[in-house]
Amino acid sequence: MRKRTLVSVLFLFSLLFLLPDQGRKLHANAEDSSDEVTDPPKVEEKLGGHSGLSTDSDVVHRESESISKKSLRSNAEKFEFQAEVSRLMDIIINSLYSNKDIFLRELISNASDALDKIRFLALTDKDVLGEGDTAKLEIQIKLDKAKKIISIRDRGIGMTKEDLIKNLGTIAKSGTSAFVEKMQSSGDLNLIGQFGVGFYSTYLVADYIEVISKHNDDIQHVWESKADGKFAVSEDTWNEPLGRGTEIRLHLRDEAGEYLEESKLKRYSEFINFPIHLWASKEVETEVPVEEDESTEEETETPSTEEEKEEDAEDEDSEKKQKTKKVKETVYEWELLNDVKAIWLRSPKEVTEEEYTKFYHSLSKDFSEEKPMAWSHFNAEGDVEFKAVLYVPPKAPHDLYESYYNSNKANLKLYVRRVFISDEFDELLPKYLSFLKGLVDSDTLPLNVSREMLQQHSSLKTIKKKLIRKALDMIRKLAEEDPDEVHDDDKKDVEKSGENDEKKGQYSKFWNEFGKSIKLGIIEDASNRNRLAKLLRFETTKSDGKLTSLDQYIKRMKKGQKDVFYITGSSKEQLEKSPFLERLIKKGYEVIFFTDPVDEYLMQYLMDYEDKKFQNVSKEGLKVGKDSKVKELKEAFKELTKWWKESLASENVDDVKISNRLADTPCVVVASKFGWSANMERIMQSQTLSDANKQAYMRGKRVLEINPRHPIIKELKERVASDPEDESVKETAQLMYQTALIESGFVLNDPNDFAGRIYNSVKSSLKISPDAVAEEEVEAEETETSEEAAEAKSDDLAGGLNIEAEQVEEETPTKDEL
């Protein structure tokens, strides 16, 4: 990327060096035209009813017609930009900034800086502020939609003529050459932020710019340029006297009309320290007197009594006095854009709960009455300094997990020195925390760089790391303050205190809304996996329908238990009846229920917690206490397990073993330790684009575990011992395996084969011959029903009558024949 950028920059430079020197021509033209009589300034039309930033109509008549034509004044002193500036302006306009909104934040930030400077000087000399409106430290913005002009004015320190030439004719004064050298040597566009080229981003949207400025030490001047390598500075004798400060007028290009909308300006001016006013229009209803020719004659009835006559006379008098009508008028007034206070600049101890809630609704545009579940307000110091406020919303958006890995949604806004930069940064928070809302305001990040360049800034990694840590601490604190989350030993103290009733059940609500995000975090964020695991909640065989944590589970573990037991499935009700839990529950072990499809992926990453390993009870390798007779049982059933394994050779069964997990079920099918569980197989098979051939590698071998204490297994052992070639015994063994597959959650490869074995078993139990088949249907000749026969008979009769009538008609002689 850097190589391509360097090549393009060098190509631009080579073109520019080939251009003729326009400076001498410009200087000559300026001298030739110096003696010519210039046209006096003419009147411009009103700017939305008002001119520039003034409400005095006389000021409008002092504006020059040459400005509206976007040409430099002939009586102005002409200059040309430094050669490096001309080249850089071309780079800036054509390749540096992809988001044109940057010019708004640049101008508002510059205005804020100018106000900061004059305020600093006023600390030692109050006279520098002046009197009246000049002393007001504020920013004013006006829009002229007809002429496509944006005017931004501040009452800051202002610039002298020399300042205008130096500051706007060069880039960071003498640093321009150094900047170009750096660009040529490294091609690193991140250097832009070190040389202050933000002002020139205005040429992204404007083809002509005026800068009117007044400094306390100089008269008012106008700087103007068309981004063509030239600019002019002249004494301002036609615009409104500023008193002190700077006004920038942008004459927008035709394609930049969207920036004349008020909503665009509000986005970048919410939290600036100084008040920002917009000269905005709005429609109001006012009452105006009704003229006589507009009044309608009303027909009235003749009053019947004297009292009614007197009342009507009074009504007529009042109507004559109060005859008005309501009309809509467009009025202009100053509207304060940044009325929401930047609470993150204050100490968290000084901000009330109501202020945090109000700020959340303003920030998130959530106009419901629900409070955020939690918030965190903090300052980070060190190499990177920033302030941040994070919120946990009361509800998850309906599309939170739709296109999770493809969407770029972010609810965190980035500010630099209270100037809005972007809300599209996906590097500030990882995707699994994208549900959080809030903002980050940094004083150390460069302001005048594009979003793409800023996104690669090294400081963002530090900010991201601290934000994740604070976000997880906020969620953990939400759990700690929830009385329902308190351990049994501490419940009495909480009940006695009677406090935090409002926080009761809050973490349970959070888990139901955003629990999946925590699980995705464990999968994606290895460095914070242990912190996220502490936030996990689930139901278990001992939780009585309530959520529990891993810490609570470990606290309740049996003495000598080394593993955390869990089982995965589609529902809790299904898992409670699973044969894999029989012996564990009888022995008093607690088993975690994981019923979310993402849990299968989760447990592939969460291998251990607090030195405890996780064990899926539906997979091989389960150890439940010690059985003193296990060796004897293995030896006693050795012949049966060997015979059964050979019988299931074609069924992908790796082994047949004695089970230590069964109590009442004769047998189960267990997945291999590193293969897919039955639930995982079901999830993968349901995928739209799943490949059955590739899935075969992940299924792994299956193990049939038998219960040596079950009567069916004992009887089968005796039958195999007496006659291992008995077909009925083989049939029974095959049927038991297929039944165990279904009960263990697996899907049968051949359901028809299983159904056939079941029917054969039913025949045997009913003492029906295995060779008996269903009787064949006897095909009978089609016979007409009585109704069909009656209809046919009536049709035949009608047809016969018609034939006879025709015959009679033919046989009857006519008059002529007689």
mmCIF file of C-alpha atoms in Angstrom, residues 187-367:
data_model
loop_
_atom_site.group_PDB
_atom_site.id
_atom_site.type_symbol
_atom_site.label_atom_id
_atom_site.label_comp_id
_atom_site.label_asym_id
_atom_site.label_seq_id
_atom_site.Cartn_x
_atom_site.Cartn_y
_atom_site.Cartn_z
ATOM 1 C CA GLY A 187 5.418 7.534 1.673
ATOM 2 C CA ASP A 188 3.786 7.481 5.112
ATOM 3 C CA LEU A 189 0.568 9.525 4.979
ATOM 4 C CA ASN A 190 0.290 9.295 8.768
ATOM 5 C CA LEU A 191 2.782 12.178 8.808
ATOM 6 C CA ILE A 192 0.003 14.503 7.681
ATOM 7 C CA GLY A 193 -1.122 14.984 11.269
ATOM 8 C CA GLN A 194 2.301 16.394 12.227
ATOM 9 C CA PHE A 195 2.284 19.240 9.714
ATOM 10 C CA GLY A 196 -1.213 20.710 10.043
ATOM 11 C CA VAL A 197 -2.765 20.532 6.585
ATOM 12 C CA GLY A 198 -6.330 20.253 7.847
ATOM 13 C CA PHE A 199 -7.433 23.675 6.614
ATOM 14 C CA TYR A 200 -6.867 22.636 3.005
ATOM 15 C CA SER A 201 -9.453 19.858 3.337
ATOM 16 C CA THR A 202 -11.994 22.634 2.690
ATOM 17 C CA TYR A 203 -11.136 22.344 -1.010
ATOM 18 C CA LEU A 204 -12.782 18.937 -0.993
ATOM 19 C CA VAL A 205 -16.146 20.707 -1.034
ATOM 20 C CA ALA A 206 -15.395 24.325 -2.033
ATOM 21 C CA ASP A 207 -13.910 25.854 -5.161
ATOM 22 C CA TYR A 208 -13.517 29.324 -3.658
ATOM 23 C CA ILE A 209 -12.702 30.274 -0.059
ATOM 24 C CA GLU A 210 -12.647 33.580 1.813
ATOM 25 C CA VAL A 211 -11.025 34.038 5.206
ATOM 26 C CA ILE A 212 -11.950 37.338 6.884
ATOM 27 C CA SER A 213 -9.949 38.001 10.022
ATOM 28 C CA LYS A 214 -9.386 40.764 12.560
ATOM 29 C CA HIS A 215 -6.593 40.751 15.135
ATOM 30 C CA ASN A 216 -6.314 43.228 17.974
ATOM 31 C CA ASP A 217 -2.955 44.380 16.555
ATOM 32 C CA ASP A 218 -4.084 44.947 12.962
ATOM 33 C CA ILE A 219 -6.956 46.076 10.772
ATOM 34 C CA GLN A 220 -9.402 43.621 9.171
ATOM 35 C CA HIS A 221 -8.139 41.719 6.108
ATOM 36 C CA VAL A 222 -9.525 39.194 3.616
ATOM 37 C CA TRP A 223 -7.604 36.131 2.390
ATOM 38 C CA GLU A 224 -9.084 34.423 -0.686
ATOM 39 C CA SER A 225 -8.096 31.571 -2.961
ATOM 40 C CA LYS A 226 -9.457 29.222 -5.611
ATOM 41 C CA ALA A 227 -6.976 26.350 -4.950
ATOM 42 C CA ASP A 228 -5.223 27.099 -8.232
ATOM 43 C CA GLY A 229 -1.821 27.876 -6.773
ATOM 44 C CA LYS A 230 -2.659 31.540 -6.048
ATOM 45 C CA PHE A 231 -4.167 33.459 -3.157
ATOM 46 C CA ALA A 232 -4.765 37.165 -2.483
ATOM 47 C CA VAL A 233 -4.831 39.291 0.660
ATOM 48 C CA SER A 234 -6.479 42.708 0.838
ATOM 49 C CA GLU A 235 -7.780 45.190 3.365
ATOM 50 C CA ASP A 236 -11.456 44.500 4.109
ATOM 51 C CA THR A 237 -13.574 47.599 3.611
ATOM 52 C CA TRP A 238 -16.878 46.016 2.530
ATOM 53 C CA ASN A 239 -17.689 43.242 5.021
ATOM 54 C CA GLU A 240 -19.132 43.613 8.483
ATOM 55 C CA PRO A 241 -16.504 44.632 11.047
ATOM 56 C CA LEU A 242 -15.747 41.530 13.071
ATOM 57 C CA GLY A 243 -14.447 43.314 16.144
ATOM 58 C CA ARG A 244 -12.073 40.415 16.639
ATOM 59 C CA GLY A 245 -11.909 36.864 15.296
ATOM 60 C CA THR A 246 -12.159 35.017 11.992
ATOM 61 C CA GLU A 247 -14.928 34.233 9.546
ATOM 62 C CA ILE A 248 -14.456 31.545 6.876
ATOM 63 C CA ARG A 249 -16.794 31.470 3.891
ATOM 64 C CA LEU A 250 -16.877 28.356 1.750
ATOM 65 C CA HIS A 251 -18.427 28.668 -1.703
ATOM 66 C CA LEU A 252 -19.471 25.065 -2.183
ATOM 67 C CA ARG A 253 -19.155 23.003 -5.304
ATOM 68 C CA ASP A 254 -22.369 21.852 -6.950
ATOM 69 C CA GLU A 255 -21.924 18.286 -5.728
ATOM 70 C CA ALA A 256 -21.451 19.388 -2.084
ATOM 71 C CA GLY A 257 -24.993 20.658 -1.538
ATOM 72 C CA GLU A 258 -25.599 18.111 1.241
ATOM 73 C CA TYR A 259 -23.485 20.242 3.607
ATOM 74 C CA LEU A 260 -26.112 22.956 3.556
ATOM 75 C CA GLU A 261 -28.328 20.729 5.717
ATOM 76 C CA GLU A 262 -28.423 21.634 9.395
ATOM 77 C CA SER A 263 -28.234 17.998 10.519
ATOM 78 C CA LYS A 264 -24.750 17.648 9.001
ATOM 79 C CA LEU A 265 -23.405 20.526 11.089
ATOM 80 C CA LYS A 266 -24.894 19.328 14.367
ATOM 81 C CA ARG A 267 -23.018 16.043 14.191
ATOM 82 C CA TYR A 268 -19.611 17.716 14.495
ATOM 83 C CA SER A 269 -20.464 20.340 17.088
ATOM 84 C CA GLU A 270 -22.128 18.485 19.951
ATOM 85 C CA PHE A 271 -19.467 18.699 22.631
ATOM 86 C CA ILE A 272 -17.187 21.649 21.788
ATOM 87 C CA ASN A 273 -16.281 23.660 24.910
ATOM 88 C CA PHE A 274 -17.591 26.921 23.462
ATOM 89 C CA PRO A 275 -21.211 27.545 22.470
ATOM 90 C CA ILE A 276 -21.916 27.014 18.764
ATOM 91 C CA HIS A 277 -24.925 28.847 17.330
ATOM 92 C CA LEU A 278 -26.551 28.144 13.984
ATOM 93 C CA TRP A 279 -28.600 30.815 12.206
ATOM 94 C CA ALA A 280 -31.494 28.453 11.565
ATOM 95 C CA SER A 281 -34.883 28.953 9.970
ATOM 96 C CA LYS A 282 -38.144 27.619 11.311
ATOM 97 C CA GLU A 283 -41.833 28.104 10.653
ATOM 98 C CA VAL A 284 -44.012 29.636 13.383
ATOM 99 C CA GLU A 285 -47.685 30.465 13.540
ATOM 100 C CA THR A 286 -48.539 34.073 14.293
ATOM 101 C CA GLU A 287 -51.830 35.896 14.587
ATOM 102 C CA VAL A 288 -52.343 38.829 12.249
ATOM 103 C CA PRO A 289 -55.377 41.168 11.970
ATOM 104 C CA VAL A 290 -57.959 40.216 9.360
ATOM 105 C CA GLU A 291 -58.541 42.900 6.741
ATOM 106 C CA GLU A 292 -62.125 44.043 6.057
ATOM 107 C CA ASP A 293 -62.290 42.654 2.532
ATOM 108 C CA GLU A 294 -61.187 39.233 3.837
ATOM 109 C CA SER A 295 -63.882 39.033 6.516
ATOM 110 C CA THR A 296 -66.915 36.954 5.660
ATOM 111 C CA GLU A 297 -70.467 38.000 6.278
ATOM 112 C CA GLU A 298 -72.211 35.770 8.752
ATOM 113 C CA GLU A 299 -75.924 35.117 8.630
ATOM 114 C CA THR A 300 -77.548 35.504 12.015
ATOM 115 C CA GLU A 301 -81.025 34.764 13.217
ATOM 116 C CA THR A 302 -83.221 37.516 14.560
ATOM 117 C CA PRO A 303 -82.971 37.433 18.359
ATOM 118 C CA SER A 304 -86.263 36.690 20.007
ATOM 119 C CA THR A 305 -85.676 38.430 23.319
ATOM 120 C CA GLU A 306 -83.985 41.578 24.492
ATOM 121 C CA GLU A 307 -81.444 39.566 26.512
ATOM 122 C CA GLU A 308 -80.346 37.694 23.401
ATOM 123 C CA LYS A 309 -80.064 41.006 21.517
ATOM 124 C CA GLU A 310 -77.771 42.380 24.205
ATOM 125 C CA GLU A 311 -75.603 39.225 24.149
ATOM 126 C CA ASP A 312 -75.293 39.342 20.352
ATOM 127 C CA ALA A 313 -74.329 43.011 20.522
ATOM 128 C CA GLU A 314 -71.549 42.186 23.009
ATOM 129 C CA ASP A 315 -70.305 39.336 20.794
ATOM 130 C CA GLU A 316 -70.198 41.619 17.759
ATOM 131 C CA ASP A 317 -68.176 44.206 19.670
ATOM 132 C CA SER A 318 -65.668 41.560 20.817
ATOM 133 C CA GLU A 319 -65.353 40.140 17.295
ATOM 134 C CA LYS A 320 -64.604 43.590 15.917
ATOM 135 C CA LYS A 321 -61.824 43.975 18.461
ATOM 136 C CA GLN A 322 -60.333 40.441 18.144
ATOM 137 C CA LYS A 323 -60.670 39.590 14.446
ATOM 138 C CA THR A 324 -57.332 37.879 13.641
ATOM 139 C CA LYS A 325 -56.090 34.926 11.616
ATOM 140 C CA LYS A 326 -53.160 32.510 12.019
ATOM 141 C CA VAL A 327 -50.491 32.477 9.335
ATOM 142 C CA LYS A 328 -47.200 30.596 9.034
ATOM 143 C CA GLU A 329 -44.077 32.682 8.829
ATOM 144 C CA THR A 330 -40.434 31.723 8.327
ATOM 145 C CA VAL A 331 -38.269 33.283 11.004
ATOM 146 C CA TYR A 332 -34.526 33.121 11.621
ATOM 147 C CA GLU A 333 -32.949 32.842 15.029
ATOM 148 C CA TRP A 334 -29.783 31.557 16.657
ATOM 149 C CA GLU A 335 -30.066 27.900 17.661
ATOM 150 C CA LEU A 336 -27.614 26.449 20.174
ATOM 151 C CA LEU A 337 -26.186 23.232 18.700
ATOM 152 C CA ASN A 338 -24.137 21.933 21.606
ATOM 153 C CA ASP A 339 -26.648 22.126 24.447
ATOM 154 C CA VAL A 340 -25.697 18.636 25.755
ATOM 155 C CA LYS A 341 -22.877 18.987 28.249
ATOM 156 C CA ALA A 342 -19.705 16.955 27.825
ATOM 157 C CA ILE A 343 -20.040 15.073 31.106
ATOM 158 C CA TRP A 344 -16.921 13.001 30.473
ATOM 159 C CA LEU A 345 -14.810 16.115 31.116
ATOM 160 C CA ARG A 346 -16.064 16.266 34.700
ATOM 161 C CA SER A 347 -15.118 14.050 37.605
ATOM 162 C CA PRO A 348 -17.320 10.914 37.880
ATOM 163 C CA LYS A 349 -18.085 11.904 41.480
ATOM 164 C CA GLU A 350 -19.698 15.151 40.295
ATOM 165 C CA VAL A 351 -22.059 13.567 37.735
ATOM 166 C CA THR A 352 -25.452 12.389 38.964
ATOM 167 C CA GLU A 353 -27.312 9.267 37.859
ATOM 168 C CA GLU A 354 -29.921 11.406 36.106
ATOM 169 C CA GLU A 355 -27.185 13.182 34.122
ATOM 170 C CA TYR A 356 -25.658 9.868 33.044
ATOM 171 C CA THR A 357 -29.087 8.611 31.936
ATOM 172 C CA LYS A 358 -29.875 11.828 30.036
ATOM 173 C CA PHE A 359 -26.487 11.742 28.344
ATOM 174 C CA TYR A 360 -27.053 8.099 27.302
ATOM 175 C CA HIS A 361 -30.385 8.935 25.662
ATOM 176 C CA SER A 362 -28.783 11.843 23.811
ATOM 177 C CA LEU A 363 -25.763 9.834 22.712
ATOM 178 C CA SER A 364 -27.608 6.704 21.582
ATOM 179 C CA LYS A 365 -30.692 8.481 20.225
ATOM 180 C CA ASP A 366 -32.719 6.129 22.420
ATOM 181 C CA PHE A 367 -35.871 7.997 23.389
#
